[in-house]
Amino acid sequence: MKIIQSFWSKPFAFPAANSLEARSQGGFSNESQFIYTWALSLLSLKEVFPHVHLNTDEKGKKAWIDFFEFPYDSYSTDMGAIEEFPSDLWSTGKLLTYAGIKEPFVHFDVDVVLGKHFDRDKLEQELFVEFKYDDCILKRYDKIIHGLLNYEIIMSPEFKEIIAQSDFVYKDYNLGITGGFDFDFFNRYAQNALNDLKRNIPFLSNVDSTTKSFLNCFFEQYCFFETSRIESKCVNKLVGTTLNLDFDYQKHKIDSGYRNFDFVHFHGGYKRLYPELSGKWLKEYYPDYYKNISEKIAYINSSQ
């Protein structure tokens, strides 16, 4: 299976807002920790997989391949094709990657770190995701979902009918690690999501920043969830428990120390719970890479 990570430079170079929801720092509180985490993610992948590919654009290639010298085995710069999308829609890069893949694959977010107990056999599936999220208890997205309808956001009529139901509960799949043999499904679902995102560009000026951020999760994660459900697809989950509460479900893995777990994903609030942990791990286990990256970060800072 093809092992892929992806990076679209536009949300990082031209963030839509100076906040943790913007992607200028990958959602981290500072840029250095984003870079350290990405380096650790890639190096941990290369402990398991012989070949890792980066899908990016020309600016991403210059930054990560040429300047930081991240050790990818191959790269492509296809993301120049989505320059028309605004930086608010930061999920567009991943959706383009899903839409264009032509072979079985695994996509790892750059904040996923693999440990020595990672079971690559779990990836031998038609479709797999990291975990399922169910908002049945917290109902944190109820107001946003209703707002999507009020804003007249464009989406599949089938999806709109589903979320308009009075008993609708938001559910999606976290795609920090995703892929499978059924790349045709990814092509189909992601292209439909990209088409809908493009049609919604004129509406972005009418919606609040929280809704703009949520649109990314909706069209990447919810559309995957709902499309697979409608098509009766079997989706394997790497984390078997459905998450429906805010709790530190990775704490026991993180406390066990780097490499003594299967994987850790610094998604969402984990970037704030453990803001410097990946940098510490990178320094301890890959000191040469840490030194090289730190020197280059210092050079950038001194040049500003």
Short mmCIF file of C-alpha atoms in Angstrom, two decimals:
data_model
loop_
_atom_site.label_atom_id
_atom_site.label_comp_id
_atom_site.label_asym_id
_atom_site.label_seq_id
_atom_site.Cartn_x
_atom_site.Cartn_y
_atom_site.Cartn_z
CA MET A 1 0.00 0.00 0.00
CA LYS A 2 1.18 3.52 -0.76
CA ILE A 3 2.04 5.47 2.38
CA ILE A 4 1.18 9.17 2.07
CA GLN A 5 1.33 12.40 4.02
CA SER A 6 0.03 15.66 2.60
CA PHE A 7 0.58 19.40 2.98
CA TRP A 8 -1.21 22.29 1.26
CA SER A 9 0.80 25.46 1.84
CA LYS A 10 -1.89 28.10 1.37
CA PRO A 11 -3.58 27.84 4.81
CA PHE A 12 -0.12 28.03 6.41
CA ALA A 13 1.23 30.88 4.30
CA PHE A 14 -2.02 32.87 4.32
CA PRO A 15 -3.99 31.87 7.42
CA ALA A 16 -7.57 33.03 7.44
CA ALA A 17 -7.39 33.96 11.12
CA ASN A 18 -4.79 34.31 13.84
CA SER A 19 -6.13 31.52 16.03
CA LEU A 20 -5.57 27.88 16.87
CA GLU A 21 -8.24 27.02 14.32
CA ALA A 22 -6.11 28.60 11.61
CA ARG A 23 -3.48 26.37 10.08
CA SER A 24 -0.51 28.76 10.11
CA GLN A 25 1.02 26.57 12.83
CA GLY A 26 -0.84 23.34 12.16
CA GLY A 27 -3.14 24.06 15.10
CA PHE A 28 -0.18 24.19 17.53
CA SER A 29 0.47 27.18 19.78
CA ASN A 30 3.82 27.77 18.09
CA GLU A 31 5.37 26.91 14.76
CA SER A 32 8.39 25.07 16.18
CA GLN A 33 6.26 22.40 17.84
CA PHE A 34 4.34 21.86 14.61
CA ILE A 35 7.62 21.26 12.76
CA TYR A 36 9.03 18.98 15.48
CA THR A 37 5.80 16.96 15.53
CA TRP A 38 5.77 16.55 11.77
CA ALA A 39 9.42 15.43 11.77
CA LEU A 40 8.72 12.92 14.53
CA SER A 41 5.65 11.68 12.67
CA LEU A 42 7.60 11.08 9.46
CA LEU A 43 10.55 9.43 11.20
CA SER A 44 8.22 7.13 13.15
CA LEU A 45 6.49 6.15 9.89
CA LYS A 46 9.83 5.29 8.33
CA GLU A 47 10.52 2.89 11.20
CA VAL A 48 7.55 0.85 9.95
CA PHE A 49 7.25 1.55 6.22
CA PRO A 50 10.10 1.50 3.68
CA HIS A 51 8.67 4.24 1.44
CA VAL A 52 6.77 7.39 2.42
CA HIS A 53 5.38 9.86 -0.14
CA LEU A 54 4.54 13.55 0.36
CA ASN A 55 1.74 15.14 -1.64
CA THR A 56 2.20 18.93 -1.60
CA ASP A 57 2.62 21.99 -3.82
CA GLU A 58 5.70 23.87 -5.00
CA LYS A 59 5.92 26.01 -1.86
CA GLY A 60 5.58 22.93 0.32
CA LYS A 61 8.29 21.16 -1.65
CA LYS A 62 10.67 24.10 -1.22
CA ALA A 63 9.98 24.26 2.52
CA TRP A 64 9.93 20.63 3.58
CA ILE A 65 12.01 18.81 0.96
CA ASP A 66 14.56 21.49 -0.01
CA PHE A 67 14.98 23.56 3.15
CA PHE A 68 14.15 21.30 6.11
CA GLU A 69 15.30 18.19 4.22
CA PHE A 70 12.55 15.96 5.53
CA PRO A 71 13.49 12.43 4.40
CA TYR A 72 10.56 11.59 2.14
CA ASP A 73 11.27 8.92 -0.45
CA SER A 74 9.16 10.64 -3.09
CA TYR A 75 6.93 13.65 -3.50
CA SER A 76 4.46 15.25 -5.90
CA THR A 77 3.30 18.85 -6.27
CA ASP A 78 -0.28 18.29 -7.45
CA MET A 79 -1.82 20.73 -4.97
CA GLY A 80 -1.20 23.67 -7.23
CA ALA A 81 -4.54 22.63 -8.74
CA ILE A 82 -6.50 23.96 -5.73
CA GLU A 83 -5.01 27.45 -5.52
CA GLU A 84 -8.47 28.92 -6.19
CA PHE A 85 -9.77 27.62 -2.85
CA PRO A 86 -9.53 30.04 0.09
CA SER A 87 -7.27 29.26 3.02
CA ASP A 88 -10.34 28.85 5.29
CA LEU A 89 -10.94 25.49 3.60
CA TRP A 90 -7.78 23.82 4.88
CA SER A 91 -9.15 20.29 4.42
CA THR A 92 -9.05 20.80 0.64
CA GLY A 93 -5.50 19.43 0.39
CA LYS A 94 -6.40 16.11 1.99
CA LEU A 95 -9.57 15.81 -0.08
CA LEU A 96 -7.56 16.39 -3.26
CA THR A 97 -5.18 13.63 -2.16
CA TYR A 98 -8.07 11.22 -1.57
CA ALA A 99 -9.70 12.15 -4.87
CA GLY A 100 -6.56 11.53 -6.90
CA ILE A 101 -5.19 8.30 -5.43
CA LYS A 102 -5.16 5.38 -7.89
CA GLU A 103 -3.95 2.52 -5.72
CA PRO A 104 -4.47 1.11 -2.22
CA PHE A 105 -3.04 3.58 0.29
CA VAL A 106 -2.69 4.80 3.84
CA HIS A 107 -2.79 8.52 4.61
CA PHE A 108 -1.24 9.64 7.91
CA ASP A 109 -1.78 13.14 9.24
CA VAL A 110 1.50 14.82 10.11
CA ASP A 111 0.55 14.88 13.81
CA VAL A 112 0.26 11.07 14.03
CA VAL A 113 3.21 9.33 15.70
CA LEU A 114 3.67 5.57 15.43
CA GLY A 115 5.11 3.44 18.23
CA LYS A 116 6.73 0.03 18.25
CA HIS A 117 3.39 -1.72 18.89
CA PHE A 118 1.72 -0.36 15.77
CA ASP A 119 0.05 -3.25 13.96
CA ARG A 120 0.30 -2.60 10.23
CA ASP A 121 -1.85 -5.67 9.57
CA LYS A 122 -4.85 -3.64 10.77
CA LEU A 123 -4.45 -1.57 7.62
CA GLU A 124 -5.21 -4.53 5.37
CA GLN A 125 -8.83 -3.47 4.98
CA GLU A 126 -11.16 -2.25 2.25
CA LEU A 127 -11.73 0.93 4.26
CA PHE A 128 -10.41 2.01 7.64
CA VAL A 129 -10.42 5.13 9.80
CA GLU A 130 -8.89 6.09 13.13
CA PHE A 131 -12.06 6.22 15.22
CA LYS A 132 -15.75 7.08 15.23
CA TYR A 133 -17.05 10.18 16.99
CA ASP A 134 -20.66 10.41 18.22
CA ASP A 135 -21.99 13.73 19.57
CA CYS A 136 -24.97 12.13 21.32
CA ILE A 137 -23.90 13.27 24.81
CA LEU A 138 -22.14 16.62 24.42
CA LYS A 139 -24.21 17.84 21.45
CA ARG A 140 -21.51 20.43 20.82
CA TYR A 141 -22.33 20.65 17.11
CA ASP A 142 -26.13 21.05 17.28
CA LYS A 143 -26.06 24.82 16.87
CA ILE A 144 -23.51 24.68 14.05
CA ILE A 145 -25.49 22.01 12.17
CA HIS A 146 -28.64 24.12 12.36
CA GLY A 147 -26.58 27.05 11.18
CA LEU A 148 -25.51 25.15 8.08
CA LEU A 149 -29.14 24.89 7.08
CA ASN A 150 -29.86 28.54 7.91
CA TYR A 151 -26.83 29.70 5.93
CA GLU A 152 -28.09 27.61 3.00
CA ILE A 153 -24.75 25.84 2.71
CA ILE A 154 -24.69 23.74 -0.47
CA MET A 155 -24.44 20.00 0.08
CA SER A 156 -25.91 16.77 -1.18
CA PRO A 157 -29.73 16.91 -0.94
CA GLU A 158 -29.54 13.54 0.79
CA PHE A 159 -27.19 14.94 3.45
CA LYS A 160 -29.35 18.02 3.92
CA GLU A 161 -32.42 15.89 4.46
CA ILE A 162 -30.59 13.80 7.06
CA ILE A 163 -29.26 16.71 9.14
CA ALA A 164 -32.63 18.51 9.00
CA GLN A 165 -34.30 15.68 10.92
CA SER A 166 -35.35 16.65 14.46
CA ASP A 167 -33.57 13.68 16.02
CA PHE A 168 -30.34 14.12 14.05
CA VAL A 169 -27.14 13.51 16.02
CA TYR A 170 -23.82 14.48 14.49
CA LYS A 171 -21.43 11.57 13.91
CA ASP A 172 -18.25 11.34 11.90
CA TYR A 173 -14.99 9.46 11.47
CA ASN A 174 -11.64 10.85 12.51
CA LEU A 175 -9.35 10.41 9.51
CA GLY A 176 -5.98 10.94 11.18
CA ILE A 177 -5.09 7.52 9.81
CA THR A 178 -7.22 6.40 6.89
CA GLY A 179 -7.13 4.52 3.61
CA GLY A 180 -7.64 1.00 2.35
CA PHE A 181 -7.93 -1.07 -0.78
CA ASP A 182 -11.15 0.62 -1.92
CA PHE A 183 -9.54 3.74 -3.37
CA ASP A 184 -12.49 4.09 -5.77
CA PHE A 185 -14.64 4.97 -2.76
CA PHE A 186 -12.17 7.66 -1.71
CA ASN A 187 -12.07 9.06 -5.25
CA ARG A 188 -15.85 9.26 -5.39
CA TYR A 189 -16.56 10.62 -1.92
CA ALA A 190 -13.70 13.14 -1.95
CA GLN A 191 -14.47 14.49 -5.42
CA ASN A 192 -18.09 15.05 -4.40
CA ALA A 193 -16.90 16.82 -1.23
CA LEU A 194 -14.49 18.99 -3.23
CA ASN A 195 -17.26 19.94 -5.64
CA ASP A 196 -19.50 20.96 -2.74
CA LEU A 197 -16.72 22.92 -1.06
CA LYS A 198 -16.09 24.82 -4.28
CA ARG A 199 -19.76 25.67 -4.63
CA ASN A 200 -19.73 27.04 -1.07
CA ILE A 201 -16.87 29.47 -1.58
CA PRO A 202 -19.28 32.43 -2.21
CA PHE A 203 -21.05 31.68 1.10
CA LEU A 204 -17.93 31.89 3.28
CA SER A 205 -18.24 35.64 3.71
CA ASN A 206 -21.66 35.11 5.34
CA VAL A 207 -20.66 32.58 8.00
CA ASP A 208 -18.84 32.97 11.31
CA SER A 209 -15.30 31.66 11.87
CA THR A 210 -16.46 28.65 13.90
CA THR A 211 -18.72 27.51 11.07
CA LYS A 212 -15.94 28.04 8.53
CA SER A 213 -13.66 25.79 10.57
CA PHE A 214 -16.41 23.18 11.02
CA LEU A 215 -17.04 23.04 7.27
CA ASN A 216 -13.66 21.36 6.91
CA CYS A 217 -14.58 18.56 9.29
CA PHE A 218 -18.06 18.31 7.80
CA PHE A 219 -16.96 17.83 4.21
CA GLU A 220 -13.97 15.62 5.00
CA GLN A 221 -15.10 13.55 7.97
CA TYR A 222 -18.90 13.66 8.00
CA CYS A 223 -19.18 13.16 4.25
CA PHE A 224 -16.97 10.08 4.55
CA PHE A 225 -19.12 8.77 7.41
CA GLU A 226 -22.46 9.39 5.70
CA THR A 227 -21.37 8.24 2.23
CA SER A 228 -20.01 4.96 3.60
CA ARG A 229 -23.21 4.44 5.60
CA ILE A 230 -25.46 5.13 2.61
CA GLU A 231 -23.40 2.75 0.46
CA SER A 232 -23.38 0.08 3.22
CA LYS A 233 -19.59 0.04 3.32
CA CYS A 234 -17.81 -1.81 6.11
CA VAL A 235 -15.40 0.61 7.78
CA ASN A 236 -12.79 -0.75 10.17
CA LYS A 237 -11.82 1.46 13.13
CA LEU A 238 -8.28 1.41 14.54
CA VAL A 239 -9.62 2.64 17.88
CA GLY A 240 -12.49 0.30 18.62
CA THR A 241 -14.29 2.52 21.15
CA THR A 242 -16.64 5.21 19.84
CA LEU A 243 -15.69 8.55 21.40
CA ASN A 244 -18.55 10.71 22.68
CA LEU A 245 -16.99 12.55 25.62
CA ASP A 246 -14.10 14.96 26.13
CA PHE A 247 -11.54 12.85 27.95
CA ASP A 248 -7.86 12.08 27.61
CA TYR A 249 -8.27 8.69 25.96
CA GLN A 250 -4.60 8.62 24.89
CA LYS A 251 -3.13 9.49 28.30
CA HIS A 252 -2.20 5.93 29.23
CA LYS A 253 -0.37 5.53 25.91
CA ILE A 254 1.46 8.83 26.21
CA ASP A 255 2.45 8.11 29.82
CA SER A 256 3.97 4.79 28.73
CA GLY A 257 6.63 6.72 26.81
CA TYR A 258 7.56 7.07 23.16
CA ARG A 259 7.59 3.77 21.26
CA ASN A 260 5.71 1.92 24.01
CA PHE A 261 2.35 2.40 22.27
CA ASP A 262 0.72 1.62 18.95
CA PHE A 263 0.18 5.22 17.87
CA VAL A 264 -0.63 8.66 19.25
CA HIS A 265 -2.50 11.36 17.37
CA PHE A 266 -1.98 14.96 18.54
CA HIS A 267 -5.30 16.12 17.14
CA GLY A 268 -7.48 18.95 18.39
CA GLY A 269 -6.97 19.64 22.08
CA TYR A 270 -4.01 17.26 22.30
CA LYS A 271 -1.88 19.98 20.73
CA ARG A 272 -2.63 22.07 23.82
CA LEU A 273 -2.57 19.25 26.38
CA TYR A 274 0.94 18.17 25.32
CA PRO A 275 2.37 21.20 23.52
CA GLU A 276 6.07 20.29 23.78
CA LEU A 277 6.03 16.52 24.06
CA SER A 278 6.82 15.65 20.45
CA GLY A 279 9.77 18.06 20.47
CA LYS A 280 11.09 16.35 23.58
CA TRP A 281 10.70 12.93 21.97
CA LEU A 282 12.34 14.09 18.74
CA LYS A 283 15.33 15.46 20.67
CA GLU A 284 15.72 12.24 22.66
CA TYR A 285 15.31 9.67 19.91
CA TYR A 286 16.39 11.54 16.77
CA PRO A 287 18.93 14.07 18.10
CA ASP A 288 20.58 14.75 14.73
CA TYR A 289 17.25 15.63 13.12
CA TYR A 290 16.29 17.73 16.12
CA LYS A 291 19.55 19.66 15.93
CA ASN A 292 19.26 20.24 12.18
CA ILE A 293 15.65 21.42 12.42
CA SER A 294 16.35 23.66 15.43
CA GLU A 295 19.22 25.34 13.60
CA LYS A 296 17.02 26.00 10.58
CA ILE A 297 14.21 27.37 12.73
CA ALA A 298 16.73 29.66 14.42
CA TYR A 299 17.95 30.81 11.00
CA ILE A 300 14.40 31.63 9.93
CA ASN A 301 13.75 33.56 13.13
CA SER A 302 16.99 35.52 12.83
CA SER A 303 16.11 36.49 9.26
CA GLN A 304 12.71 37.95 10.13
#
